[in-house]
Amino acid sequence: MTGFLMLFTFGCSSYQEAEQLRVETSLFAMNTYMTFTAYGENSEAALESAKQKIKELESLWSVTDEDSEIYQANYSSGQFVQMSADTAALVSFALEMARKIEGALEPTLYPVLRAWGFTTEQKQVPSQEELDQLLSLVDYSQISLQGNRLTVPDGMELDLGAVGKGYAADLATEILREQGIESALLSLGGNIQAVGSRPDGTDWRIGIHAPWEKENLGVLQVRDAAVVTSGGYENYSEDTQGNIYWHIIDPSTGFPAHSGLQSVTIIGTDGKTCDALSTALFVMGPEKAEKYWRKTSSFDMLLVTEDNEVILTEGIADSFVLSDGRDETVRVLKR
Ligand code: AMP
Ligand code: MG
């Protein structure tokens, strides 16, 4: 049971019975500290399988690991490379979402992201000239995926960081369900995946971060849902004049997206869609995000604007409560 924390409680109420076996494990993968908690019989084995899957996906999708499939495709000099089924599915999904959200989600942004140093931790501010030159290498429509054969044109590079964790969370959830787990909470950095409800049948209570603060903005109650947050505060650098540059880039400029938002939380049924939308809607800003929400009906969102307004969609209006003492105004979007 190395790496697992097993907590036993004894008693005779149904809640205590359900709580009897709570297993928690953590790992560092995909540049994020992850914590998985599951309840009930078989939790330990199920979490171990989920953990293994995450590690396997990381080794397939890393942009810096020379052995990863994405690295191989990025350095293929324009030749096709055979992908595993999981990688092909992720690439296919990222391309489909890029087409749906034209302009905000760009799976081929890696040359620009590398120039900023976000994946190597050697952060710097590239010149506009350098960015313009790199942006000529950014265009998801030139990526070809035929079955599992992926072709990345010479000089272009994929980075699936905006959707990979969400996709990984979906696959981990699938593994837990297949192994009979009905109650679990997976936290992959800003990506939360709630499996079922808490063992006593009540909703999971998910803390939503107040951007740039240690405290929570509030608590959201959910069951069987993905809750995915994107925010500039999650990964950024600061120059000597105190200017802040964050990791979510506007593909039209190559610069960090300043769209009027501090954070975007998407709530929906699957992690991959929520992950794609959290990044894209951060780039789009509050007005376009609202339009996109009105056009599609498959998700809820919580936006924190630069003016500290909290915008909620009606589907979660009754499940979100601001923390005590917070003074943000809350506006609910209705259809
Ligand atoms: P997330 O934390 O899900 O919002 O994803 C942010 C990550 O996605 C960044 O660290 C980059 O690796 C990548 N990224 C940044 N901007 C974009 C963008 N506009 N489209 C696609 N990926 C992006
Ligand atoms: Mg995302």
Short mmCIF file of C-alpha atoms and ligand atoms in Angstrom, two decimals:
data_model
loop_
_atom_site.label_atom_id
_atom_site.label_comp_id
_atom_site.label_asym_id
_atom_site.label_seq_id
_atom_site.Cartn_x
_atom_site.Cartn_y
_atom_site.Cartn_z
CA MET A 1 0.00 0.00 0.00
CA THR A 2 2.91 2.31 -0.65
CA GLY A 3 1.75 5.78 -1.60
CA PHE A 4 -1.76 5.21 -0.33
CA LEU A 5 -3.40 6.60 2.73
CA MET A 6 -6.15 4.33 4.04
CA LEU A 7 -8.50 5.73 6.62
CA PHE A 8 -10.73 3.41 8.61
CA THR A 9 -13.58 4.63 10.73
CA PHE A 10 -15.76 2.37 12.86
CA GLY A 11 -19.38 2.85 13.69
CA CYS A 12 -22.82 1.71 12.74
CA SER A 13 -24.48 4.60 10.88
CA SER A 14 -24.80 4.20 7.12
CA TYR A 15 -22.50 7.18 6.57
CA GLN A 16 -19.82 5.64 8.71
CA GLU A 17 -20.23 2.33 6.93
CA ALA A 18 -19.78 4.03 3.58
CA GLU A 19 -16.79 5.96 4.93
CA GLN A 20 -15.26 2.78 6.25
CA LEU A 21 -12.78 2.54 3.48
CA ARG A 22 -11.51 5.83 2.14
CA VAL A 23 -8.36 5.66 0.09
CA GLU A 24 -6.31 8.67 -0.96
CA THR A 25 -3.28 8.79 -3.18
CA SER A 26 -1.30 11.51 -4.89
CA LEU A 27 1.14 11.90 -7.73
CA PHE A 28 2.96 14.56 -9.68
CA ALA A 29 2.20 14.32 -13.39
CA MET A 30 1.51 16.66 -16.31
CA ASN A 31 3.31 19.43 -14.39
CA THR A 32 0.67 19.25 -11.67
CA TYR A 33 0.23 17.85 -8.18
CA MET A 34 -2.74 15.46 -8.33
CA THR A 35 -4.77 13.93 -5.48
CA PHE A 36 -7.26 11.09 -5.97
CA THR A 37 -9.73 9.98 -3.30
CA ALA A 38 -12.09 7.00 -3.60
CA TYR A 39 -14.50 5.23 -1.30
CA GLY A 40 -15.66 1.65 -0.99
CA GLU A 41 -14.35 -1.78 -1.77
CA ASN A 42 -11.61 -2.08 -4.35
CA SER A 43 -10.69 1.61 -4.04
CA GLU A 44 -6.99 0.98 -3.64
CA ALA A 45 -6.65 -1.20 -6.74
CA ALA A 46 -8.88 1.11 -8.78
CA LEU A 47 -6.88 4.21 -7.82
CA GLU A 48 -3.64 2.42 -8.64
CA SER A 49 -4.97 1.62 -12.14
CA ALA A 50 -6.10 5.23 -12.60
CA LYS A 51 -2.68 6.47 -11.50
CA GLN A 52 -0.90 4.15 -13.92
CA LYS A 53 -3.11 5.40 -16.74
CA ILE A 54 -2.27 9.04 -15.97
CA LYS A 55 1.46 8.25 -15.98
CA GLU A 56 1.12 6.38 -19.27
CA LEU A 57 -0.75 9.31 -20.85
CA GLU A 58 1.85 11.77 -19.59
CA SER A 59 4.57 9.72 -21.26
CA LEU A 60 2.60 9.78 -24.53
CA TRP A 61 1.65 13.47 -24.51
CA SER A 62 4.62 15.33 -23.02
CA VAL A 63 6.04 18.01 -25.32
CA THR A 64 9.46 17.83 -23.69
CA ASP A 65 9.99 14.05 -23.33
CA GLU A 66 11.81 12.83 -26.44
CA ASP A 67 10.11 9.45 -26.21
CA SER A 68 6.55 10.79 -26.20
CA GLU A 69 4.30 10.36 -29.21
CA ILE A 70 3.64 14.08 -29.41
CA TYR A 71 7.37 14.83 -29.36
CA GLN A 72 7.92 12.24 -32.13
CA ALA A 73 5.18 13.85 -34.23
CA ASN A 74 6.59 17.36 -33.58
CA TYR A 75 10.05 16.27 -34.76
CA SER A 76 8.96 14.13 -37.69
CA SER A 77 10.03 16.61 -40.42
CA GLY A 78 6.54 16.45 -41.83
CA GLN A 79 6.40 12.64 -42.08
CA PHE A 80 3.38 10.84 -40.66
CA VAL A 81 3.80 9.06 -37.31
CA GLN A 82 1.58 6.25 -36.01
CA MET A 83 -0.16 7.25 -32.76
CA SER A 84 -1.71 5.10 -30.04
CA ALA A 85 -5.51 5.12 -29.90
CA ASP A 86 -5.52 7.44 -26.85
CA THR A 87 -3.25 10.01 -28.50
CA ALA A 88 -5.16 9.91 -31.78
CA ALA A 89 -8.41 10.44 -29.86
CA LEU A 90 -6.94 13.41 -27.98
CA VAL A 91 -5.58 15.04 -31.13
CA SER A 92 -8.85 14.46 -32.95
CA PHE A 93 -10.79 16.02 -30.09
CA ALA A 94 -8.44 19.03 -29.86
CA LEU A 95 -8.77 19.68 -33.60
CA GLU A 96 -12.56 19.35 -33.44
CA MET A 97 -12.78 21.85 -30.56
CA ALA A 98 -10.38 24.24 -32.34
CA ARG A 99 -12.75 24.20 -35.33
CA LYS A 100 -15.80 24.78 -33.09
CA ILE A 101 -14.18 27.65 -31.18
CA GLU A 102 -12.46 29.28 -34.11
CA GLY A 103 -9.53 31.45 -33.06
CA ALA A 104 -9.38 30.91 -29.29
CA LEU A 105 -8.13 27.33 -28.93
CA GLU A 106 -4.99 26.61 -30.94
CA PRO A 107 -3.43 23.14 -30.51
CA THR A 108 -0.35 24.13 -32.56
CA LEU A 109 0.73 27.00 -30.34
CA TYR A 110 3.83 25.26 -29.00
CA PRO A 111 6.48 27.33 -30.87
CA VAL A 112 4.99 30.46 -29.26
CA LEU A 113 4.66 28.86 -25.81
CA ARG A 114 8.28 27.73 -25.93
CA ALA A 115 9.41 31.27 -26.78
CA TRP A 116 7.72 32.43 -23.57
CA GLY A 117 9.38 29.57 -21.68
CA PHE A 118 6.19 28.30 -20.08
CA THR A 119 7.02 24.65 -20.59
CA THR A 120 10.71 24.87 -19.72
CA GLU A 121 10.47 27.21 -16.70
CA GLN A 122 13.03 29.54 -18.35
CA LYS A 123 10.52 32.30 -18.66
CA GLN A 124 11.21 35.33 -20.83
CA VAL A 125 9.40 37.99 -22.86
CA PRO A 126 9.87 37.42 -26.62
CA SER A 127 9.90 40.37 -29.03
CA GLN A 128 6.87 41.07 -31.23
CA GLU A 129 9.06 40.33 -34.24
CA GLU A 130 9.95 36.88 -32.91
CA LEU A 131 6.31 36.20 -32.05
CA ASP A 132 5.13 37.25 -35.51
CA GLN A 133 7.64 34.91 -37.09
CA LEU A 134 6.60 32.03 -34.79
CA LEU A 135 2.90 32.69 -35.40
CA SER A 136 3.48 31.85 -39.06
CA LEU A 137 4.11 28.29 -37.81
CA VAL A 138 0.78 28.17 -35.94
CA ASP A 139 -2.25 26.79 -37.79
CA TYR A 140 -4.17 23.75 -36.57
CA SER A 141 -5.91 23.35 -39.96
CA GLN A 142 -2.62 22.08 -41.41
CA ILE A 143 -2.48 19.10 -39.04
CA SER A 144 -3.63 15.88 -40.64
CA LEU A 145 -4.96 12.88 -38.77
CA GLN A 146 -5.92 9.86 -40.89
CA GLY A 147 -7.02 7.12 -38.55
CA ASN A 148 -4.10 6.95 -36.10
CA ARG A 149 -1.60 8.48 -38.54
CA LEU A 150 -0.65 11.97 -37.49
CA THR A 151 1.19 14.40 -39.76
CA VAL A 152 2.57 17.63 -38.33
CA PRO A 153 4.08 19.81 -41.09
CA ASP A 154 7.78 20.59 -40.72
CA GLY A 155 8.38 23.42 -38.24
CA MET A 156 4.92 23.16 -36.69
CA GLU A 157 4.43 21.71 -33.18
CA LEU A 158 1.47 20.51 -31.17
CA ASP A 159 0.88 21.29 -27.48
CA LEU A 160 -2.23 19.66 -26.06
CA GLY A 161 -1.79 21.18 -22.60
CA ALA A 162 -5.15 22.95 -22.79
CA VAL A 163 -7.12 19.69 -23.12
CA GLY A 164 -4.83 16.84 -22.01
CA LYS A 165 -5.61 16.91 -18.29
CA GLY A 166 -9.34 16.94 -18.97
CA TYR A 167 -9.03 14.00 -21.32
CA ALA A 168 -6.83 12.15 -18.82
CA ALA A 169 -9.40 12.80 -16.06
CA ASP A 170 -12.13 11.28 -18.25
CA LEU A 171 -10.07 8.14 -18.85
CA ALA A 172 -9.22 7.86 -15.13
CA THR A 173 -12.93 8.21 -14.29
CA GLU A 174 -13.77 5.47 -16.77
CA ILE A 175 -11.28 3.14 -15.08
CA LEU A 176 -12.73 3.83 -11.63
CA ARG A 177 -16.27 3.15 -12.84
CA GLU A 178 -15.23 -0.06 -14.61
CA GLN A 179 -13.76 -1.19 -11.31
CA GLY A 180 -16.99 -0.56 -9.47
CA ILE A 181 -16.18 2.74 -7.76
CA GLU A 182 -19.28 4.86 -7.22
CA SER A 183 -17.82 7.62 -5.11
CA ALA A 184 -14.53 9.38 -5.86
CA LEU A 185 -13.00 12.79 -6.29
CA LEU A 186 -10.07 13.34 -8.63
CA SER A 187 -8.12 16.57 -8.43
CA LEU A 188 -5.64 17.20 -11.24
CA GLY A 189 -4.56 20.74 -10.44
CA GLY A 190 -7.27 23.01 -11.85
CA ASN A 191 -9.23 19.99 -13.11
CA ILE A 192 -11.66 18.34 -10.71
CA GLN A 193 -13.61 15.24 -11.61
CA ALA A 194 -16.41 14.21 -9.26
CA VAL A 195 -17.46 10.58 -9.60
CA GLY A 196 -20.95 9.99 -8.21
CA SER A 197 -21.70 11.74 -4.93
CA ARG A 198 -20.06 11.69 -1.52
CA PRO A 199 -20.42 8.31 0.21
CA ASP A 200 -23.37 9.60 2.27
CA GLY A 201 -25.23 10.52 -0.93
CA THR A 202 -24.75 14.29 -0.64
CA ASP A 203 -23.08 16.46 -3.29
CA TRP A 204 -19.34 16.97 -3.43
CA ARG A 205 -18.33 20.44 -2.25
CA ILE A 206 -15.69 21.92 -4.55
CA GLY A 207 -13.75 25.01 -3.49
CA ILE A 208 -13.36 27.56 -6.29
CA HIS A 209 -10.14 29.58 -5.94
CA ALA A 210 -10.26 33.32 -5.64
CA PRO A 211 -7.83 34.36 -8.42
CA TRP A 212 -4.40 35.50 -7.12
CA GLU A 213 -5.37 34.65 -3.52
CA LYS A 214 -4.89 31.66 -1.26
CA GLU A 215 -8.54 31.71 -0.18
CA ASN A 216 -11.54 30.21 -1.86
CA LEU A 217 -13.97 32.47 -3.64
CA GLY A 218 -16.74 30.07 -2.71
CA VAL A 219 -17.98 26.53 -2.82
CA LEU A 220 -19.77 24.74 -5.62
CA GLN A 221 -21.85 21.63 -5.00
CA VAL A 222 -21.81 19.00 -7.74
CA ARG A 223 -22.16 15.29 -8.42
CA ASP A 224 -21.02 13.31 -11.48
CA ALA A 225 -19.38 16.36 -13.00
CA ALA A 226 -16.17 17.89 -14.22
CA VAL A 227 -15.21 21.28 -12.78
CA VAL A 228 -12.29 22.80 -14.68
CA THR A 229 -10.69 26.17 -14.00
CA SER A 230 -8.28 28.21 -16.12
CA GLY A 231 -6.69 31.37 -14.81
CA GLY A 232 -3.66 33.53 -15.43
CA TYR A 233 -2.58 33.07 -11.79
CA GLU A 234 -1.97 29.33 -12.32
CA ASN A 235 1.29 29.82 -14.26
CA TYR A 236 2.90 33.20 -14.92
CA SER A 237 6.10 35.18 -14.85
CA GLU A 238 6.85 38.74 -13.78
CA ASP A 239 9.43 41.07 -15.35
CA THR A 240 11.61 43.59 -13.52
CA GLN A 241 8.97 46.32 -13.97
CA GLY A 242 6.34 44.14 -12.31
CA ASN A 243 4.48 43.27 -15.53
CA ILE A 244 2.81 39.87 -15.34
CA TYR A 245 2.74 37.45 -18.27
CA TRP A 246 0.58 34.36 -17.99
CA HIS A 247 0.44 31.04 -19.82
CA ILE A 248 -2.85 31.41 -21.65
CA ILE A 249 -2.03 32.96 -25.00
CA ASP A 250 -4.23 34.76 -27.48
CA PRO A 251 -3.43 32.97 -30.77
CA SER A 252 -4.12 36.15 -32.73
CA THR A 253 -1.28 38.09 -31.06
CA GLY A 254 1.02 35.51 -29.45
CA PHE A 255 0.72 37.51 -26.20
CA PRO A 256 -0.99 36.48 -22.94
CA ALA A 257 -4.75 36.85 -23.36
CA HIS A 258 -6.19 39.99 -21.72
CA SER A 259 -9.87 39.63 -22.32
CA GLY A 260 -11.26 41.05 -19.10
CA LEU A 261 -11.25 37.80 -17.11
CA GLN A 262 -9.26 36.57 -14.11
CA SER A 263 -10.55 33.02 -14.19
CA VAL A 264 -12.99 30.76 -15.98
CA THR A 265 -14.53 27.66 -14.41
CA ILE A 266 -16.49 25.30 -16.64
CA ILE A 267 -18.88 22.73 -15.20
CA GLY A 268 -20.09 19.89 -17.38
CA THR A 269 -20.30 16.19 -17.85
CA ASP A 270 -16.94 15.47 -19.41
CA GLY A 271 -13.52 16.72 -18.44
CA LYS A 272 -12.13 17.14 -21.93
CA THR A 273 -14.85 19.52 -23.13
CA CYS A 274 -14.68 21.52 -19.90
CA ASP A 275 -10.89 21.76 -20.23
CA ALA A 276 -11.01 22.94 -23.84
CA LEU A 277 -13.69 25.50 -22.97
CA SER A 278 -11.97 26.82 -19.84
CA THR A 279 -8.90 27.81 -21.86
CA ALA A 280 -10.83 29.04 -24.89
CA LEU A 281 -13.36 31.14 -22.96
CA PHE A 282 -10.51 32.74 -20.99
CA VAL A 283 -9.11 33.90 -24.35
CA MET A 284 -12.53 35.00 -25.61
CA GLY A 285 -13.54 37.18 -22.64
CA PRO A 286 -16.90 37.60 -20.88
CA GLU A 287 -19.07 38.81 -23.78
CA LYS A 288 -18.00 36.17 -26.27
CA ALA A 289 -18.09 33.51 -23.54
CA GLU A 290 -21.72 34.45 -22.82
CA LYS A 291 -22.57 34.25 -26.54
CA TYR A 292 -20.93 30.83 -26.80
CA TRP A 293 -22.86 29.60 -23.75
CA ARG A 294 -26.14 30.82 -25.26
CA LYS A 295 -25.35 29.10 -28.55
CA THR A 296 -24.55 25.71 -26.95
CA SER A 297 -26.39 24.31 -23.98
CA SER A 298 -23.99 21.69 -22.79
CA PHE A 299 -22.17 23.39 -19.90
CA ASP A 300 -22.33 25.84 -17.04
CA MET A 301 -19.68 28.43 -16.21
CA LEU A 302 -18.42 30.69 -13.48
CA LEU A 303 -16.43 33.69 -14.65
CA VAL A 304 -14.46 36.07 -12.45
CA THR A 305 -13.97 39.34 -14.32
CA GLU A 306 -11.11 41.81 -13.93
CA ASP A 307 -13.56 44.04 -12.00
CA ASN A 308 -14.16 41.21 -9.51
CA GLU A 309 -17.64 40.48 -10.72
CA VAL A 310 -18.69 36.83 -10.52
CA ILE A 311 -20.82 35.75 -13.48
CA LEU A 312 -22.70 32.45 -13.10
CA THR A 313 -24.91 30.60 -15.52
CA GLU A 314 -28.35 29.69 -14.21
CA GLY A 315 -27.67 25.94 -13.99
CA ILE A 316 -25.28 26.45 -11.07
CA ALA A 317 -26.85 29.54 -9.51
CA ASP A 318 -28.30 27.51 -6.62
CA SER A 319 -25.23 25.32 -6.13
CA PHE A 320 -22.62 28.06 -5.68
CA VAL A 321 -22.17 30.00 -2.46
CA LEU A 322 -19.63 32.80 -1.95
CA SER A 323 -17.32 32.33 1.04
CA ASP A 324 -18.13 34.36 4.17
CA GLY A 325 -16.82 37.90 4.09
CA ARG A 326 -16.34 38.14 0.32
CA ASP A 327 -17.82 41.18 -1.37
CA GLU A 328 -17.83 40.25 -5.08
CA THR A 329 -21.06 41.01 -6.85
CA VAL A 330 -22.68 37.95 -8.37
CA ARG A 331 -24.63 38.14 -11.62
CA VAL A 332 -26.62 35.19 -12.94
CA LEU A 333 -26.99 34.64 -16.69
CA LYS A 334 -30.41 33.32 -17.68
CA ARG A 335 -31.36 31.92 -21.03
P1 AMP B 1 -5.41 25.36 -19.20
O1 AMP B 1 -4.66 25.33 -17.92
O2 AMP B 1 -6.27 24.17 -19.43
O3 AMP B 1 -6.14 26.63 -19.44
O4 AMP B 1 -4.34 25.22 -20.36
C1 AMP B 1 -3.32 26.15 -20.49
C2 AMP B 1 -2.21 25.53 -21.29
O5 AMP B 1 -2.62 25.35 -22.65
C3 AMP B 1 -0.99 26.41 -21.35
O6 AMP B 1 -0.10 26.15 -20.30
C4 AMP B 1 -0.41 26.09 -22.71
O7 AMP B 1 0.33 24.88 -22.65
C5 AMP B 1 -1.64 25.85 -23.55
N1 AMP B 1 -2.23 27.05 -24.17
C6 AMP B 1 -2.10 28.34 -23.85
N2 AMP B 1 -2.88 29.13 -24.61
C7 AMP B 1 -3.53 28.30 -25.45
C8 AMP B 1 -4.49 28.49 -26.48
N3 AMP B 1 -4.96 29.70 -26.81
N4 AMP B 1 -4.92 27.39 -27.14
C9 AMP B 1 -4.47 26.16 -26.85
N5 AMP B 1 -3.58 25.91 -25.88
C10 AMP B 1 -3.11 26.96 -25.18
MG MG B 2 -8.05 23.94 -20.45
#
